[in-house]
Amino acid sequence: MKHTISVLVENQPGVLARIAGLFSARGYNITSLAVGETEIADISRMTIVVDGDNRILEQVTKQLNKLVDTLKVNDFTREKYIARDLALIKINCETKRRPELLEMVKVFRGKVIDLSPKAVIIEVVETEDKLKAIIENLRPFGIAEMSRTGTIAISRGKK
Amino acid sequence: MKKTGAQIIVECLKKEKVEIFFGIPGGVLLPTFDVIYDSPVKFVLCRHEQGAAHMADGYARATGKVGVCIATSGPGATNLATGLATAHMDSIPMVAFTGQVATHLVGNDAFQEADTTGVTRSITKHNFMVRDVKDLATTIAKAFYLARTGRKGPVLVDIPMDITRQTCEFRYPENIKMRSYNPVYKGYQQQMKKALDYITKSKKPVIYAGGGVISSNSSKELRAFADKLGIPVTLTLMGMGAYPADSDLFLGMLGMHGTYYANHAIQNSDLIIAIGARFDDRITGKIDEFAPKAKIVHIDIDPTSIGKNVIADLPVVGDAGEVLKELNKLIAKEKIKLNFKKWHEKIRKWKEEGPLTYKNDNKLRPQYVIEKIHEVTGGKAIISTEVGQNQMWAAQFYRYNYPRQLLTSGGLGTMGYGFPAAIGAQFAMPDKVVFDIAGDGSIQMNIQELSTAVQNKIPVKIAIMNNGCLGMVRQWQQMFFKKRYSGTCLKEGNPDFVKLAEAYGAVGIRVNTKKEVVPALKKALKINNVVVLDFRIEEEENVWPMVPSGKPIHEIMRGLA
Ligand SMILES: Cc1ncc(C[n+]2csc(CCOP(=O)(O)OP(=O)(O)O)c2C)c(N)n1
């Protein structure tokens, strides 16, 4: 099962390598990893999506906690949370199919963020599942390039 | 007053009350060594950085204090790596300093540059590169704090050369607090009560204790706990000495080369109380068939050790010493008295059925040599070991009654560990007899440290169990690969160890027969110098008993004995 884990870490040099190294050395599978600043300047949040059974997840969270630079580890799968992925999708769409494409983008609440004679760039912010569906629907138009972030997540409620 | 980075390093050592450190200088360490020249902290020049790391490690294991070593950038740092990994696997408190190329050169493939923090990240508890002289003192203080707290381990501080020349006010932090690092020492009261519940309900309990008991200095508490309740104790290699070998309740070591009775006790027990041990594969054998009838109470300071290899019915996160103290209090308060007579009886039968023994004939056998080392040292020596058969014989046949008596690379199994570790221990304990029990293969991995020992008049005794081969590997080839001794024969290339010792200014003694053993040992003890004892043992002697890898531990082969 996939788990979304949030890790708050000291923003120290090497901390990303430490976390990535932990996953590779122990053979855990990372589906995605996203890093960014938090509301506190010297703390970063890593959102890691990892695949594994409960036993592996227990080890993953313990091992992450054990790292000296780790402040807090949350396995969101056990609580209410909101998660989003961002994708930028470039489509080389013939002009005559554009209305159809734009309709599709609208249905999926995407945004056209760039238009040129040969290409349309679409921005979609969605959950991972939905994003997958959108991409499948866009494929027939001819996806030239795609760039995606990993999942980022935040818990619901006060804190 | 302002101090240079180099001066700050030495000031920090003084603040940490470091008595001694081991290492080798190099280009980027020149400013630092210039300060070391006048320093009251003793510096020991080694002949290889691996030796320096193991000396710091041996010093740490023998004393419980933080061991310190220093190496130059690039090759100096990479040479430390094996020593760091060895200490890391066995949770030994150490601080390693490495020189680094100047900050403006870092990342440029400069002369003698290696990405030291990158290379050592996974073989240290933590590491730092100092990027500003203002952070130097705090970083070093953090390194010592991390090394000696929680689950202990080696911490490396990488210091670029320009930092050692820059100056700033020196202020050593009195207290280190790290918001991201808060080790748990005290166990939850609730869990400890439950642990006692498990114990009172059990009929066949076994205590399985490891290096955590030694690391937390709690062998007294372990002894009180086991003796009060009458629970038999088996120890891991790392735990030897945590409970006295001479006690009736002692079962010896368990696992691959454990005793017949320890393994049977574990396999038949209904409760295992694991204390500061981590269910390593050398202990459990085939994991699905390990202690099939037992509930497991697992006490460990490191939550990742719990539930990693076996699932604990009752996890207790905490320092072994703190938890044992608390358990002992509860036992006294609730006046718990238990009777495991039937279980003791059963164990006594296994002890009779499969004692730890060997063929005691006229041949020169290593087990006999080790028993005699025990005898002539009154059981009070510090024993270090190399790796292989020598290590297992040393664990089986020297009876350890005190903690910190056996220094051995348990987790990593590092050949070449024993001799430098013995030197480190002897520096710490000048009045003790220190023996390195070695193999003719392993001893050659750090033999150059004879130089360090002789130069510093460190009278370590080396007992080489010379079988002319890489014995442990050969044993497996004999048993499982039709005696095809591939890449394990040393004999034709071995040096004359007596002459080799003499060449270094040490003393060499050759022992060919059984009756020469005791006189040779007695003679060696009288010599206030390094002595290399070359015991020409039976070449095809094997370590028994043995559980072939992948088998459950009750399927133990007892061999010839
Ligand atoms: C650095 C290192 N290299 C290789 C090994 C693999 N190994 C384990 S035991 C052993 C043989 C050790 O031979 P020796 O030191 O002569 O000891 P003996 O087993 O004969 O007592 C070897 C090669 C190891 N443990 N460490």
PDB file of C-alpha atoms in Angstrom, chain B residues 228-368:
ATOM      1  CA  LYS B 228      16.628 -12.416  41.755  1.00  0.00           C
ATOM      2  CA  LEU B 229      14.154 -14.093  39.425  1.00  0.00           C
ATOM      3  CA  GLY B 230      16.279 -17.114  38.555  1.00  0.00           C
ATOM      4  CA  ILE B 231      16.096 -16.589  34.812  1.00  0.00           C
ATOM      5  CA  PRO B 232      18.825 -18.172  32.662  1.00  0.00           C
ATOM      6  CA  VAL B 233      20.923 -15.752  30.614  1.00  0.00           C
ATOM      7  CA  THR B 234      22.400 -16.138  27.170  1.00  0.00           C
ATOM      8  CA  LEU B 235      24.605 -13.427  25.675  1.00  0.00           C
ATOM      9  CA  THR B 236      25.495 -12.323  22.200  1.00  0.00           C
ATOM     10  CA  LEU B 237      29.113 -11.914  21.166  1.00  0.00           C
ATOM     11  CA  MET B 238      28.744  -8.195  21.882  1.00  0.00           C
ATOM     12  CA  GLY B 239      27.254  -8.922  25.264  1.00  0.00           C
ATOM     13  CA  MET B 240      30.011 -11.179  26.621  1.00  0.00           C
ATOM     14  CA  GLY B 241      30.893 -10.142  30.156  1.00  0.00           C
ATOM     15  CA  ALA B 242      27.558  -8.403  30.709  1.00  0.00           C
ATOM     16  CA  TYR B 243      26.648 -11.374  32.898  1.00  0.00           C
ATOM     17  CA  PRO B 244      29.313 -13.480  34.603  1.00  0.00           C
ATOM     18  CA  ALA B 245      30.281 -16.641  32.782  1.00  0.00           C
ATOM     19  CA  ASP B 246      30.798 -18.390  36.122  1.00  0.00           C
ATOM     20  CA  SER B 247      27.160 -18.065  37.174  1.00  0.00           C
ATOM     21  CA  ASP B 248      25.015 -21.198  37.118  1.00  0.00           C
ATOM     22  CA  LEU B 249      22.348 -19.364  35.201  1.00  0.00           C
ATOM     23  CA  PHE B 250      24.744 -18.565  32.358  1.00  0.00           C
ATOM     24  CA  LEU B 251      24.065 -20.340  29.085  1.00  0.00           C
ATOM     25  CA  GLY B 252      26.974 -19.009  27.086  1.00  0.00           C
ATOM     26  CA  MET B 253      26.625 -17.455  23.676  1.00  0.00           C
ATOM     27  CA  LEU B 254      23.683 -18.229  21.401  1.00  0.00           C
ATOM     28  CA  GLY B 255      23.313 -18.456  17.652  1.00  0.00           C
ATOM     29  CA  MET B 256      25.536 -19.763  14.896  1.00  0.00           C
ATOM     30  CA  HIS B 257      28.442 -20.710  17.163  1.00  0.00           C
ATOM     31  CA  GLY B 258      26.447 -20.588  20.344  1.00  0.00           C
ATOM     32  CA  THR B 259      26.214 -23.419  22.819  1.00  0.00           C
ATOM     33  CA  TYR B 260      23.985 -26.409  22.325  1.00  0.00           C
ATOM     34  CA  TYR B 261      22.144 -25.559  25.529  1.00  0.00           C
ATOM     35  CA  ALA B 262      21.655 -21.856  24.824  1.00  0.00           C
ATOM     36  CA  ASN B 263      20.143 -22.622  21.443  1.00  0.00           C
ATOM     37  CA  HIS B 264      17.888 -25.328  22.841  1.00  0.00           C
ATOM     38  CA  ALA B 265      16.805 -23.119  25.706  1.00  0.00           C
ATOM     39  CA  ILE B 266      15.854 -20.385  23.253  1.00  0.00           C
ATOM     40  CA  GLN B 267      13.998 -22.739  20.934  1.00  0.00           C
ATOM     41  CA  ASN B 268      11.994 -24.213  23.804  1.00  0.00           C
ATOM     42  CA  SER B 269      11.418 -21.098  25.832  1.00  0.00           C
ATOM     43  CA  ASP B 270       8.031 -19.496  26.259  1.00  0.00           C
ATOM     44  CA  LEU B 271       9.413 -16.021  26.928  1.00  0.00           C
ATOM     45  CA  ILE B 272      12.453 -14.225  25.616  1.00  0.00           C
ATOM     46  CA  ILE B 273      13.480 -11.062  27.370  1.00  0.00           C
ATOM     47  CA  ALA B 274      15.762  -9.346  24.894  1.00  0.00           C
ATOM     48  CA  ILE B 275      17.847  -6.582  26.427  1.00  0.00           C
ATOM     49  CA  GLY B 276      20.073  -4.380  24.275  1.00  0.00           C
ATOM     50  CA  ALA B 277      20.274  -6.965  21.521  1.00  0.00           C
ATOM     51  CA  ARG B 278      18.946  -6.818  17.991  1.00  0.00           C
ATOM     52  CA  PHE B 279      18.090 -10.308  16.721  1.00  0.00           C
ATOM     53  CA  ASP B 280      20.902 -10.278  14.164  1.00  0.00           C
ATOM     54  CA  ASP B 281      20.874 -13.108  11.605  1.00  0.00           C
ATOM     55  CA  ARG B 282      23.906 -14.750  13.251  1.00  0.00           C
ATOM     56  CA  ILE B 283      21.730 -15.090  16.354  1.00  0.00           C
ATOM     57  CA  THR B 284      18.387 -16.131  14.934  1.00  0.00           C
ATOM     58  CA  GLY B 285      19.380 -18.523  12.142  1.00  0.00           C
ATOM     59  CA  LYS B 286      16.278 -19.275  10.111  1.00  0.00           C
ATOM     60  CA  ILE B 287      14.100 -16.498  11.381  1.00  0.00           C
ATOM     61  CA  ASP B 288      10.680 -18.115  10.855  1.00  0.00           C
ATOM     62  CA  GLU B 289      11.683 -20.951  13.127  1.00  0.00           C
ATOM     63  CA  PHE B 290      13.369 -18.852  15.789  1.00  0.00           C
ATOM     64  CA  ALA B 291      11.962 -19.384  19.281  1.00  0.00           C
ATOM     65  CA  PRO B 292       8.620 -20.527  17.895  1.00  0.00           C
ATOM     66  CA  LYS B 293       6.872 -20.855  21.242  1.00  0.00           C
ATOM     67  CA  ALA B 294       8.163 -17.705  22.846  1.00  0.00           C
ATOM     68  CA  LYS B 295       6.570 -14.378  23.542  1.00  0.00           C
ATOM     69  CA  ILE B 296       9.089 -11.621  23.077  1.00  0.00           C
ATOM     70  CA  VAL B 297       9.744  -8.680  25.343  1.00  0.00           C
ATOM     71  CA  HIS B 298      12.240  -6.417  23.639  1.00  0.00           C
ATOM     72  CA  ILE B 299      14.053  -3.705  25.587  1.00  0.00           C
ATOM     73  CA  ASP B 300      16.196  -1.384  23.477  1.00  0.00           C
ATOM     74  CA  ILE B 301      17.142   2.262  23.321  1.00  0.00           C
ATOM     75  CA  ASP B 302      16.791   2.260  19.553  1.00  0.00           C
ATOM     76  CA  PRO B 303      13.184   1.894  18.370  1.00  0.00           C
ATOM     77  CA  THR B 304      14.401   0.762  14.942  1.00  0.00           C
ATOM     78  CA  SER B 305      15.924  -2.344  16.531  1.00  0.00           C
ATOM     79  CA  ILE B 306      12.530  -3.359  17.834  1.00  0.00           C
ATOM     80  CA  GLY B 307      10.300  -5.116  15.348  1.00  0.00           C
ATOM     81  CA  LYS B 308      12.969  -5.069  12.629  1.00  0.00           C
ATOM     82  CA  ASN B 309      13.796  -8.766  12.482  1.00  0.00           C
ATOM     83  CA  VAL B 310      11.287 -10.321  14.838  1.00  0.00           C
ATOM     84  CA  ILE B 311       8.014  -8.891  16.025  1.00  0.00           C
ATOM     85  CA  ALA B 312       8.031  -8.017  19.694  1.00  0.00           C
ATOM     86  CA  ASP B 313       4.966  -8.849  21.743  1.00  0.00           C
ATOM     87  CA  LEU B 314       6.024  -6.150  24.147  1.00  0.00           C
ATOM     88  CA  PRO B 315       8.339  -3.370  22.997  1.00  0.00           C
ATOM     89  CA  VAL B 316      10.054  -1.343  25.704  1.00  0.00           C
ATOM     90  CA  VAL B 317      11.959   1.637  24.365  1.00  0.00           C
ATOM     91  CA  GLY B 318      14.574   2.817  26.815  1.00  0.00           C
ATOM     92  CA  ASP B 319      18.105   2.537  28.047  1.00  0.00           C
ATOM     93  CA  ALA B 320      18.861  -1.007  29.218  1.00  0.00           C
ATOM     94  CA  GLY B 321      20.234   0.271  32.519  1.00  0.00           C
ATOM     95  CA  GLU B 322      17.319   2.587  33.268  1.00  0.00           C
ATOM     96  CA  VAL B 323      14.782  -0.081  32.395  1.00  0.00           C
ATOM     97  CA  LEU B 324      16.527  -2.785  34.426  1.00  0.00           C
ATOM     98  CA  LYS B 325      16.792  -0.482  37.449  1.00  0.00           C
ATOM     99  CA  GLU B 326      13.102   0.241  37.232  1.00  0.00           C
ATOM    100  CA  LEU B 327      12.235  -3.447  36.797  1.00  0.00           C
ATOM    101  CA  ASN B 328      14.358  -4.341  39.814  1.00  0.00           C
ATOM    102  CA  LYS B 329      12.534  -1.718  41.868  1.00  0.00           C
ATOM    103  CA  LEU B 330       9.169  -3.091  40.800  1.00  0.00           C
ATOM    104  CA  ILE B 331      10.258  -6.626  41.632  1.00  0.00           C
ATOM    105  CA  ALA B 332      11.319  -5.540  45.112  1.00  0.00           C
ATOM    106  CA  LYS B 333       8.183  -3.474  45.648  1.00  0.00           C
ATOM    107  CA  GLU B 334       5.810  -6.199  44.608  1.00  0.00           C
ATOM    108  CA  LYS B 335       7.903  -8.868  46.314  1.00  0.00           C
ATOM    109  CA  ILE B 336       7.903 -11.009  43.220  1.00  0.00           C
ATOM    110  CA  LYS B 337       9.310 -14.453  43.786  1.00  0.00           C
ATOM    111  CA  LEU B 338       9.379 -17.045  41.064  1.00  0.00           C
ATOM    112  CA  ASN B 339      10.348 -20.617  40.759  1.00  0.00           C
ATOM    113  CA  PHE B 340      11.668 -22.061  37.524  1.00  0.00           C
ATOM    114  CA  LYS B 341      12.995 -25.290  38.974  1.00  0.00           C
ATOM    115  CA  LYS B 342      11.636 -27.540  36.237  1.00  0.00           C
ATOM    116  CA  TRP B 343      13.044 -25.278  33.577  1.00  0.00           C
ATOM    117  CA  HIS B 344      16.449 -25.206  35.281  1.00  0.00           C
ATOM    118  CA  GLU B 345      16.358 -28.966  35.401  1.00  0.00           C
ATOM    119  CA  LYS B 346      15.711 -29.167  31.690  1.00  0.00           C
ATOM    120  CA  ILE B 347      18.557 -26.797  30.953  1.00  0.00           C
ATOM    121  CA  ARG B 348      20.884 -28.781  33.182  1.00  0.00           C
ATOM    122  CA  LYS B 349      20.141 -31.820  31.029  1.00  0.00           C
ATOM    123  CA  TRP B 350      21.011 -29.932  27.852  1.00  0.00           C
ATOM    124  CA  LYS B 351      24.205 -28.747  29.503  1.00  0.00           C
ATOM    125  CA  GLU B 352      25.136 -32.355  30.225  1.00  0.00           C
ATOM    126  CA  GLU B 353      24.101 -33.512  26.779  1.00  0.00           C
ATOM    127  CA  GLY B 354      26.053 -30.930  24.816  1.00  0.00           C
ATOM    128  CA  PRO B 355      28.762 -29.242  26.833  1.00  0.00           C
ATOM    129  CA  LEU B 356      31.112 -26.787  25.218  1.00  0.00           C
ATOM    130  CA  THR B 357      34.196 -28.868  24.695  1.00  0.00           C
ATOM    131  CA  TYR B 358      36.955 -29.885  22.311  1.00  0.00           C
ATOM    132  CA  LYS B 359      39.292 -32.748  21.663  1.00  0.00           C
ATOM    133  CA  ASN B 360      41.775 -32.421  24.467  1.00  0.00           C
ATOM    134  CA  ASP B 361      44.502 -34.746  23.156  1.00  0.00           C
ATOM    135  CA  ASN B 362      48.209 -34.189  22.749  1.00  0.00           C
ATOM    136  CA  LYS B 363      47.907 -31.897  19.804  1.00  0.00           C
ATOM    137  CA  LEU B 364      48.226 -28.132  20.039  1.00  0.00           C
ATOM    138  CA  ARG B 365      44.671 -26.934  19.858  1.00  0.00           C
ATOM    139  CA  PRO B 366      43.502 -23.316  19.972  1.00  0.00           C
ATOM    140  CA  GLN B 367      40.794 -23.942  22.562  1.00  0.00           C
ATOM    141  CA  TYR B 368      43.436 -25.233  24.950  1.00  0.00           C
TER     142      TYR B 368
END
